């Protein structure tokens, strides 16, 4: 390759709502710096899709919004949701259509307890696990409805959807990931109470497990959350349905010390469509506008994006910057017990990046 050639990655940037608009600029700043030092660059296309836009136009994104971002190499998203817009309206108007249209059926949510940021638990040394969340079916389904609105017999029905193809591919992804980490798989289930979908899930997990030389077990979700609190270091890859995976990853973030640091990657493994990277946290209306949101979840998500774009060195450099900053302890946003602003914390990470000349 011509050594002067600098590839440019086209990234669709959707800051969204609340602190999403405060944590995305730090991620863009870090990406620019890393690109300069690692021989590539970015072209960022900004989209103002948000609850504010919904209140003005009646839509979270334009009718052709998905077409507008379809050709990008990746999507970087901040947060979705704001008081005054029902959460299901904002989620189903933006985040969920992107995940589904672009077949982002894997939601990867890694978590680690890092030096300098001890979690709230007694025994969390060595915690380093990944929640692999099924991202396009399961309990998040449009199938169902409301009947008899306003009458005493009013009712709501919501159908969960589990397909053989959908469960198989997410379980395979989890086993492949565990194999690459030299670890194990834990399948989150609830097949004692949920009598159709969860036994089906378990059956497929058992079938697929037979194809791998990877230790595995299954746990009912209620027991699993208790064990995760008692012995979080015992887990490596946890695979769960859309709902279980969402809940488990918030718990995982809390175990690591703050939901503010947790990243997520919505992956289309076939790379036929852009994947989307977003911090796990939401828009946090309680602190929005104060400039004190923790940028680490967005920065870690940007690191996952670099990895996905085939830039593992730059991804590792960004993680090193995050870990050094936490270990140094000088800059901490309020969620980590400090008084640093978003920009001060970002500056500390940038100063801690191991950079090539
Ligand atoms: N940055 C992630 C975000 O805004 N999440 C809002 C939310 O409620 N997500 C639910 C989900 O991921 O299913």
GROMACS .gro file of C-alpha atoms and ligand atoms in nm:
model
  370
    1UNK     CA    1   0.000   0.000   0.000
    2UNK     CA    2   0.121   0.353  -0.077
    3UNK     CA    3   0.259   0.475   0.261
    4UNK     CA    4   0.108   0.819   0.194
    5UNK     CA    5  -0.242   0.669   0.164
    6UNK     CA    6  -0.466   0.765   0.455
    7UNK     CA    7  -0.803   0.590   0.450
    8UNK     CA    8  -1.099   0.800   0.557
    9UNK     CA    9  -1.380   0.639   0.754
   10UNK     CA   10  -1.724   0.789   0.708
   11UNK     CA   11  -1.905   0.792   1.038
   12UNK     CA   12  -2.266   0.896   1.099
   13UNK     CA   13  -2.281   1.083   1.430
   14UNK     CA   14  -2.611   1.094   1.618
   15UNK     CA   15  -2.559   1.260   1.958
   16UNK     CA   16  -2.931   1.229   2.040
   17UNK     CA   17  -3.059   1.366   2.369
   18UNK     CA   18  -2.935   1.506   2.699
   19UNK     CA   19  -2.582   1.403   2.790
   20UNK     CA   20  -2.555   1.220   2.458
   21UNK     CA   21  -2.475   1.562   2.310
   22UNK     CA   22  -2.206   1.613   2.577
   23UNK     CA   23  -2.022   1.279   2.553
   24UNK     CA   24  -2.007   1.247   2.175
   25UNK     CA   25  -1.777   1.549   2.113
   26UNK     CA   26  -1.508   1.392   2.340
   27UNK     CA   27  -1.531   1.070   2.139
   28UNK     CA   28  -1.489   1.262   1.813
   29UNK     CA   29  -1.193   1.449   1.960
   30UNK     CA   30  -1.022   1.124   2.059
   31UNK     CA   31  -1.094   0.964   1.720
   32UNK     CA   32  -0.939   1.262   1.536
   33UNK     CA   33  -0.625   1.248   1.751
   34UNK     CA   34  -0.587   0.873   1.712
   35UNK     CA   35  -0.645   0.892   1.337
   36UNK     CA   36  -0.369   1.152   1.302
   37UNK     CA   37  -0.123   0.930   1.484
   38UNK     CA   38  -0.224   0.601   1.326
   39UNK     CA   39  -0.246   0.706   0.962
   40UNK     CA   40  -0.618   0.739   0.892
   41UNK     CA   41  -0.887   1.002   0.917
   42UNK     CA   42  -1.258   1.044   0.967
   43UNK     CA   43  -1.535   1.223   0.788
   44UNK     CA   44  -1.813   1.282   1.038
   45UNK     CA   45  -2.170   1.342   0.917
   46UNK     CA   46  -2.383   1.491   1.194
   47UNK     CA   47  -2.751   1.411   1.239
   48UNK     CA   48  -2.971   1.601   1.487
   49UNK     CA   49  -3.213   1.311   1.537
   50UNK     CA   50  -3.353   1.340   1.886
   51UNK     CA   51  -3.655   1.397   2.107
   52UNK     CA   52  -3.618   1.771   2.041
   53UNK     CA   53  -3.664   1.699   1.673
   54UNK     CA   54  -3.961   1.474   1.755
   55UNK     CA   55  -4.129   1.757   1.945
   56UNK     CA   56  -4.075   1.992   1.650
   57UNK     CA   57  -4.159   1.757   1.361
   58UNK     CA   58  -4.337   1.452   1.503
   59UNK     CA   59  -4.050   1.222   1.400
   60UNK     CA   60  -3.729   1.120   1.577
   61UNK     CA   61  -3.560   1.100   1.236
   62UNK     CA   62  -3.673   1.183   0.883
   63UNK     CA   63  -3.866   0.926   0.683
   64UNK     CA   64  -3.557   0.844   0.477
   65UNK     CA   65  -3.328   0.858   0.784
   66UNK     CA   66  -3.210   0.499   0.754
   67UNK     CA   67  -3.118   0.555   0.389
   68UNK     CA   68  -2.917   0.861   0.492
   69UNK     CA   69  -2.690   0.659   0.721
   70UNK     CA   70  -2.689   0.328   0.532
   71UNK     CA   71  -2.371   0.399   0.336
   72UNK     CA   72  -2.156   0.492   0.636
   73UNK     CA   73  -1.874   0.278   0.773
   74UNK     CA   74  -2.016   0.308   1.125
   75UNK     CA   75  -2.266   0.498   1.338
   76UNK     CA   76  -2.176   0.666   1.666
   77UNK     CA   77  -2.474   0.738   1.888
   78UNK     CA   78  -2.501   0.922   2.221
   79UNK     CA   79  -2.828   0.867   2.404
   80UNK     CA   80  -3.197   0.855   2.332
   81UNK     CA   81  -3.485   0.967   2.552
   82UNK     CA   82  -3.615   1.285   2.709
   83UNK     CA   83  -3.899   1.377   2.946
   84UNK     CA   84  -4.205   1.478   2.749
   85UNK     CA   85  -4.157   1.207   2.487
   86UNK     CA   86  -4.266   0.858   2.596
   87UNK     CA   87  -3.959   0.631   2.612
   88UNK     CA   88  -4.112   0.373   2.379
   89UNK     CA   89  -4.172   0.647   2.121
   90UNK     CA   90  -3.812   0.769   2.125
   91UNK     CA   91  -3.663   0.419   2.131
   92UNK     CA   92  -3.883   0.278   1.856
   93UNK     CA   93  -3.843   0.598   1.652
   94UNK     CA   94  -3.464   0.588   1.636
   95UNK     CA   95  -3.252   0.329   1.816
   96UNK     CA   96  -3.452   0.016   1.746
   97UNK     CA   97  -3.514   0.084   1.373
   98UNK     CA   98  -3.138   0.133   1.327
   99UNK     CA   99  -3.058  -0.193   1.505
  100UNK     CA  100  -3.316  -0.384   1.300
  101UNK     CA  101  -3.271  -0.231   0.957
  102UNK     CA  102  -2.896  -0.279   0.972
  103UNK     CA  103  -2.924  -0.633   1.110
  104UNK     CA  104  -2.721  -0.540   1.418
  105UNK     CA  105  -2.825  -0.859   1.590
  106UNK     CA  106  -2.533  -0.868   1.831
  107UNK     CA  107  -2.515  -0.617   2.113
  108UNK     CA  108  -2.175  -0.649   2.277
  109UNK     CA  109  -2.140  -0.498   2.620
  110UNK     CA  110  -1.802  -0.564   2.779
  111UNK     CA  111  -1.719  -0.461   3.133
  112UNK     CA  112  -1.406  -0.463   3.348
  113UNK     CA  113  -1.323  -0.353   3.697
  114UNK     CA  114  -1.028  -0.123   3.632
  115UNK     CA  115  -0.748  -0.014   3.860
  116UNK     CA  116  -0.839   0.310   4.034
  117UNK     CA  117  -1.210   0.248   4.001
  118UNK     CA  118  -1.308  -0.018   4.250
  119UNK     CA  119  -1.666  -0.133   4.214
  120UNK     CA  120  -1.915  -0.124   4.500
  121UNK     CA  121  -1.878  -0.496   4.572
  122UNK     CA  122  -1.650  -0.660   4.830
  123UNK     CA  123  -1.507  -0.906   4.584
  124UNK     CA  124  -1.473  -0.763   4.234
  125UNK     CA  125  -1.101  -0.805   4.157
  126UNK     CA  126  -1.047  -0.954   3.812
  127UNK     CA  127  -1.396  -0.881   3.681
  128UNK     CA  128  -1.371  -0.884   3.302
  129UNK     CA  129  -1.673  -1.018   3.122
  130UNK     CA  130  -1.888  -0.948   2.817
  131UNK     CA  131  -2.263  -0.953   2.791
  132UNK     CA  132  -2.369  -1.071   2.445
  133UNK     CA  133  -2.723  -0.946   2.406
  134UNK     CA  134  -2.956  -1.063   2.130
  135UNK     CA  135  -3.048  -0.732   1.968
  136UNK     CA  136  -3.327  -0.763   1.714
  137UNK     CA  137  -3.593  -1.000   1.845
  138UNK     CA  138  -3.696  -1.157   2.176
  139UNK     CA  139  -3.904  -0.954   2.416
  140UNK     CA  140  -3.860  -0.633   2.213
  141UNK     CA  141  -4.138  -0.705   1.968
  142UNK     CA  142  -4.414  -0.510   1.798
  143UNK     CA  143  -4.648  -0.807   1.818
  144UNK     CA  144  -4.932  -0.750   2.059
  145UNK     CA  145  -5.179  -0.481   2.135
  146UNK     CA  146  -5.418  -0.313   2.374
  147UNK     CA  147  -5.785  -0.397   2.399
  148UNK     CA  148  -6.079  -0.238   2.572
  149UNK     CA  149  -5.900   0.089   2.643
  150UNK     CA  150  -6.068   0.282   2.918
  151UNK     CA  151  -6.289  -0.007   3.034
  152UNK     CA  152  -6.238  -0.208   3.352
  153UNK     CA  153  -6.142  -0.512   3.141
  154UNK     CA  154  -5.867  -0.316   2.960
  155UNK     CA  155  -5.578  -0.542   2.869
  156UNK     CA  156  -5.239  -0.548   2.699
  157UNK     CA  157  -5.071  -0.843   2.526
  158UNK     CA  158  -4.706  -0.850   2.421
  159UNK     CA  159  -4.560  -1.144   2.232
  160UNK     CA  160  -4.191  -1.235   2.255
  161UNK     CA  161  -4.034  -1.366   1.935
  162UNK     CA  162  -3.754  -1.622   1.938
  163UNK     CA  163  -3.652  -1.771   1.605
  164UNK     CA  164  -3.419  -2.068   1.552
  165UNK     CA  165  -3.202  -1.856   1.321
  166UNK     CA  166  -3.194  -1.564   1.566
  167UNK     CA  167  -3.106  -1.769   1.871
  168UNK     CA  168  -2.855  -1.985   1.686
  169UNK     CA  169  -2.654  -1.693   1.550
  170UNK     CA  170  -2.633  -1.509   1.883
  171UNK     CA  171  -2.537  -1.825   2.070
  172UNK     CA  172  -2.273  -1.907   1.807
  173UNK     CA  173  -2.138  -1.554   1.840
  174UNK     CA  174  -2.109  -1.600   2.216
  175UNK     CA  175  -1.929  -1.936   2.183
  176UNK     CA  176  -1.689  -1.798   1.920
  177UNK     CA  177  -1.614  -1.502   2.144
  178UNK     CA  178  -1.554  -1.723   2.447
  179UNK     CA  179  -1.328  -1.948   2.239
  180UNK     CA  180  -1.124  -1.645   2.130
  181UNK     CA  181  -1.093  -1.530   2.493
  182UNK     CA  182  -1.013  -1.878   2.623
  183UNK     CA  183  -1.316  -1.841   2.847
  184UNK     CA  184  -1.661  -1.984   2.909
  185UNK     CA  185  -2.024  -1.916   2.819
  186UNK     CA  186  -2.310  -1.864   3.062
  187UNK     CA  187  -2.656  -1.867   2.908
  188UNK     CA  188  -2.919  -1.656   3.086
  189UNK     CA  189  -3.253  -1.833   3.086
  190UNK     CA  190  -3.582  -1.856   3.273
  191UNK     CA  191  -3.711  -2.181   3.136
  192UNK     CA  192  -3.867  -2.284   3.464
  193UNK     CA  193  -4.126  -2.006   3.440
  194UNK     CA  194  -4.142  -1.908   3.073
  195UNK     CA  195  -4.257  -2.231   2.920
  196UNK     CA  196  -4.228  -2.189   2.545
  197UNK     CA  197  -3.957  -1.948   2.440
  198UNK     CA  198  -3.701  -2.019   2.709
  199UNK     CA  199  -3.697  -2.401   2.678
  200UNK     CA  200  -3.653  -2.338   2.302
  201UNK     CA  201  -3.359  -2.104   2.381
  202UNK     CA  202  -3.205  -2.366   2.615
  203UNK     CA  203  -3.247  -2.641   2.355
  204UNK     CA  204  -3.058  -2.438   2.093
  205UNK     CA  205  -2.785  -2.343   2.341
  206UNK     CA  206  -2.735  -2.712   2.422
  207UNK     CA  207  -2.723  -2.805   2.052
  208UNK     CA  208  -2.474  -2.532   1.966
  209UNK     CA  209  -2.258  -2.594   2.273
  210UNK     CA  210  -2.193  -2.945   2.141
  211UNK     CA  211  -2.014  -2.791   1.842
  212UNK     CA  212  -1.762  -2.607   2.060
  213UNK     CA  213  -1.489  -2.707   2.298
  214UNK     CA  214  -1.586  -2.428   2.538
  215UNK     CA  215  -1.706  -2.474   2.897
  216UNK     CA  216  -2.062  -2.356   2.941
  217UNK     CA  217  -2.353  -2.354   3.182
  218UNK     CA  218  -2.698  -2.207   3.202
  219UNK     CA  219  -2.840  -2.005   3.488
  220UNK     CA  220  -3.190  -1.883   3.555
  221UNK     CA  221  -3.181  -1.507   3.534
  222UNK     CA  222  -3.288  -1.456   3.896
  223UNK     CA  223  -3.009  -1.677   4.029
  224UNK     CA  224  -2.764  -1.531   3.779
  225UNK     CA  225  -2.809  -1.172   3.897
  226UNK     CA  226  -2.754  -1.282   4.257
  227UNK     CA  227  -2.440  -1.476   4.167
  228UNK     CA  228  -2.310  -1.186   3.959
  229UNK     CA  229  -2.325  -0.967   4.267
  230UNK     CA  230  -2.164  -1.231   4.489
  231UNK     CA  231  -1.895  -1.361   4.249
  232UNK     CA  232  -1.873  -1.140   3.939
  233UNK     CA  233  -1.521  -1.255   3.851
  234UNK     CA  234  -1.653  -1.607   3.784
  235UNK     CA  235  -1.812  -1.498   3.453
  236UNK     CA  236  -1.662  -1.455   3.107
  237UNK     CA  237  -1.919  -1.441   2.825
  238UNK     CA  238  -2.284  -1.417   2.924
  239UNK     CA  239  -2.537  -1.461   2.645
  240UNK     CA  240  -2.893  -1.347   2.692
  241UNK     CA  241  -3.210  -1.243   2.517
  242UNK     CA  242  -3.279  -0.880   2.429
  243UNK     CA  243  -3.439  -0.801   2.765
  244UNK     CA  244  -3.215  -1.015   2.987
  245UNK     CA  245  -2.905  -0.882   2.810
  246UNK     CA  246  -3.015  -0.522   2.862
  247UNK     CA  247  -3.073  -0.572   3.233
  248UNK     CA  248  -2.754  -0.775   3.283
  249UNK     CA  249  -2.540  -0.511   3.116
  250UNK     CA  250  -2.668  -0.233   3.344
  251UNK     CA  251  -2.591  -0.455   3.642
  252UNK     CA  252  -2.247  -0.523   3.496
  253UNK     CA  253  -2.181  -0.150   3.462
  254UNK     CA  254  -2.279  -0.092   3.824
  255UNK     CA  255  -2.046  -0.374   3.934
  256UNK     CA  256  -1.761  -0.194   3.754
  257UNK     CA  257  -1.831   0.129   3.941
  258UNK     CA  258  -2.054   0.342   3.719
  259UNK     CA  259  -2.289   0.307   3.426
  260UNK     CA  260  -2.102   0.612   3.295
  261UNK     CA  261  -1.809   0.400   3.179
  262UNK     CA  262  -1.999   0.118   3.005
  263UNK     CA  263  -1.981   0.083   2.624
  264UNK     CA  264  -2.193  -0.099   2.370
  265UNK     CA  265  -2.144  -0.214   2.013
  266UNK     CA  266  -2.446  -0.304   1.801
  267UNK     CA  267  -2.279  -0.528   1.547
  268UNK     CA  268  -2.380  -0.651   1.205
  269UNK     CA  269  -2.130  -0.939   1.193
  270UNK     CA  270  -2.167  -0.990   0.819
  271UNK     CA  271  -2.063  -0.626   0.762
  272UNK     CA  272  -2.337  -0.581   0.506
  273UNK     CA  273  -2.456  -0.274   0.696
  274UNK     CA  274  -2.300  -0.022   0.933
  275UNK     CA  275  -2.262  -0.121   1.297
  276UNK     CA  276  -2.351   0.126   1.570
  277UNK     CA  277  -2.153   0.220   1.880
  278UNK     CA  278  -2.309   0.387   2.184
  279UNK     CA  279  -2.249   0.420   2.555
  280UNK     CA  280  -2.486   0.204   2.760
  281UNK     CA  281  -2.608   0.502   2.961
  282UNK     CA  282  -2.910   0.706   2.864
  283UNK     CA  283  -2.965   1.080   2.833
  284UNK     CA  284  -2.953   1.149   3.212
  285UNK     CA  285  -3.185   1.452   3.225
  286UNK     CA  286  -3.087   1.504   3.591
  287UNK     CA  287  -2.734   1.615   3.497
  288UNK     CA  288  -2.778   1.717   3.133
  289UNK     CA  289  -2.647   2.063   3.054
  290UNK     CA  290  -2.412   2.076   3.351
  291UNK     CA  291  -2.104   1.960   3.158
  292UNK     CA  292  -2.024   1.687   3.410
  293UNK     CA  293  -2.128   1.373   3.222
  294UNK     CA  294  -1.873   1.093   3.225
  295UNK     CA  295  -1.726   1.064   2.873
  296UNK     CA  296  -1.566   0.722   2.933
  297UNK     CA  297  -1.863   0.515   2.810
  298UNK     CA  298  -1.858   0.707   2.481
  299UNK     CA  299  -1.478   0.685   2.458
  300UNK     CA  300  -1.480   0.310   2.524
  301UNK     CA  301  -1.754   0.277   2.258
  302UNK     CA  302  -1.531   0.471   2.018
  303UNK     CA  303  -1.253   0.223   2.096
  304UNK     CA  304  -1.489  -0.063   2.003
  305UNK     CA  305  -1.566   0.120   1.680
  306UNK     CA  306  -1.196   0.148   1.598
  307UNK     CA  307  -1.157  -0.223   1.655
  308UNK     CA  308  -1.452  -0.294   1.427
  309UNK     CA  309  -1.304  -0.068   1.158
  310UNK     CA  310  -0.988  -0.278   1.164
  311UNK     CA  311  -0.778  -0.041   1.376
  312UNK     CA  312  -0.694  -0.254   1.681
  313UNK     CA  313  -0.379  -0.055   1.765
  314UNK     CA  314  -0.571   0.272   1.784
  315UNK     CA  315  -0.849   0.097   1.978
  316UNK     CA  316  -0.597  -0.038   2.229
  317UNK     CA  317  -0.434   0.306   2.262
  318UNK     CA  318  -0.770   0.458   2.352
  319UNK     CA  319  -0.835   0.187   2.611
  320UNK     CA  320  -0.489   0.247   2.754
  321UNK     CA  321  -0.569   0.619   2.782
  322UNK     CA  322  -0.890   0.538   2.969
  323UNK     CA  323  -0.723   0.287   3.201
  324UNK     CA  324  -0.427   0.517   3.277
  325UNK     CA  325  -0.666   0.802   3.355
  326UNK     CA  326  -0.865   0.591   3.597
  327UNK     CA  327  -0.552   0.448   3.758
  328UNK     CA  328  -0.405   0.800   3.794
  329UNK     CA  329  -0.716   0.910   3.977
  330UNK     CA  330  -0.663   1.285   3.920
  331UNK     CA  331  -0.962   1.343   3.692
  332UNK     CA  332  -1.296   1.198   3.792
  333UNK     CA  333  -1.644   1.309   3.701
  334UNK     CA  334  -1.903   1.322   3.984
  335UNK     CA  335  -2.041   0.972   3.910
  336UNK     CA  336  -1.691   0.844   3.997
  337UNK     CA  337  -1.677   1.050   4.316
  338UNK     CA  338  -1.483   1.348   4.176
  339UNK     CA  339  -1.549   1.700   4.057
  340UNK     CA  340  -1.402   1.694   3.705
  341UNK     CA  341  -1.601   1.823   3.413
  342UNK     CA  342  -1.660   1.620   3.098
  343UNK     CA  343  -1.391   1.822   2.919
  344UNK     CA  344  -1.138   1.784   3.204
  345UNK     CA  345  -1.186   1.409   3.205
  346UNK     CA  346  -1.154   1.401   2.826
  347UNK     CA  347  -0.835   1.610   2.838
  348UNK     CA  348  -0.691   1.366   3.093
  349UNK     CA  349  -0.764   1.069   2.865
  350UNK     CA  350  -0.613   1.249   2.564
  351UNK     CA  351  -0.303   1.333   2.769
  352UNK     CA  352  -0.275   0.967   2.868
  353UNK     CA  353  -0.299   0.824   2.515
  354UNK     CA  354   0.011   0.631   2.415
  355UNK     CA  355   0.065   0.797   2.078
  356UNK     CA  356   0.286   0.712   1.786
  357UNK     CA  357   0.498   1.003   1.656
  358LIG     N1  358  -2.702   0.518   2.474
  358LIG     C1  359  -2.799   0.422   2.495
  358LIG     C2  360  -2.937   0.476   2.516
  358LIG     O1  361  -2.968   0.591   2.495
  358LIG     N2  362  -3.022   0.387   2.558
  358LIG     C3  363  -3.156   0.420   2.581
  358LIG     C4  364  -3.234   0.298   2.611
  358LIG     O2  365  -3.331   0.305   2.680
  358LIG     N3  366  -3.193   0.184   2.559
  358LIG     C5  367  -3.262   0.064   2.577
  358LIG     C6  368  -3.201  -0.043   2.494
  358LIG     O3  369  -3.082  -0.040   2.467
  358LIG     O4  370  -3.272  -0.134   2.457
   0.00000   0.00000   0.00000
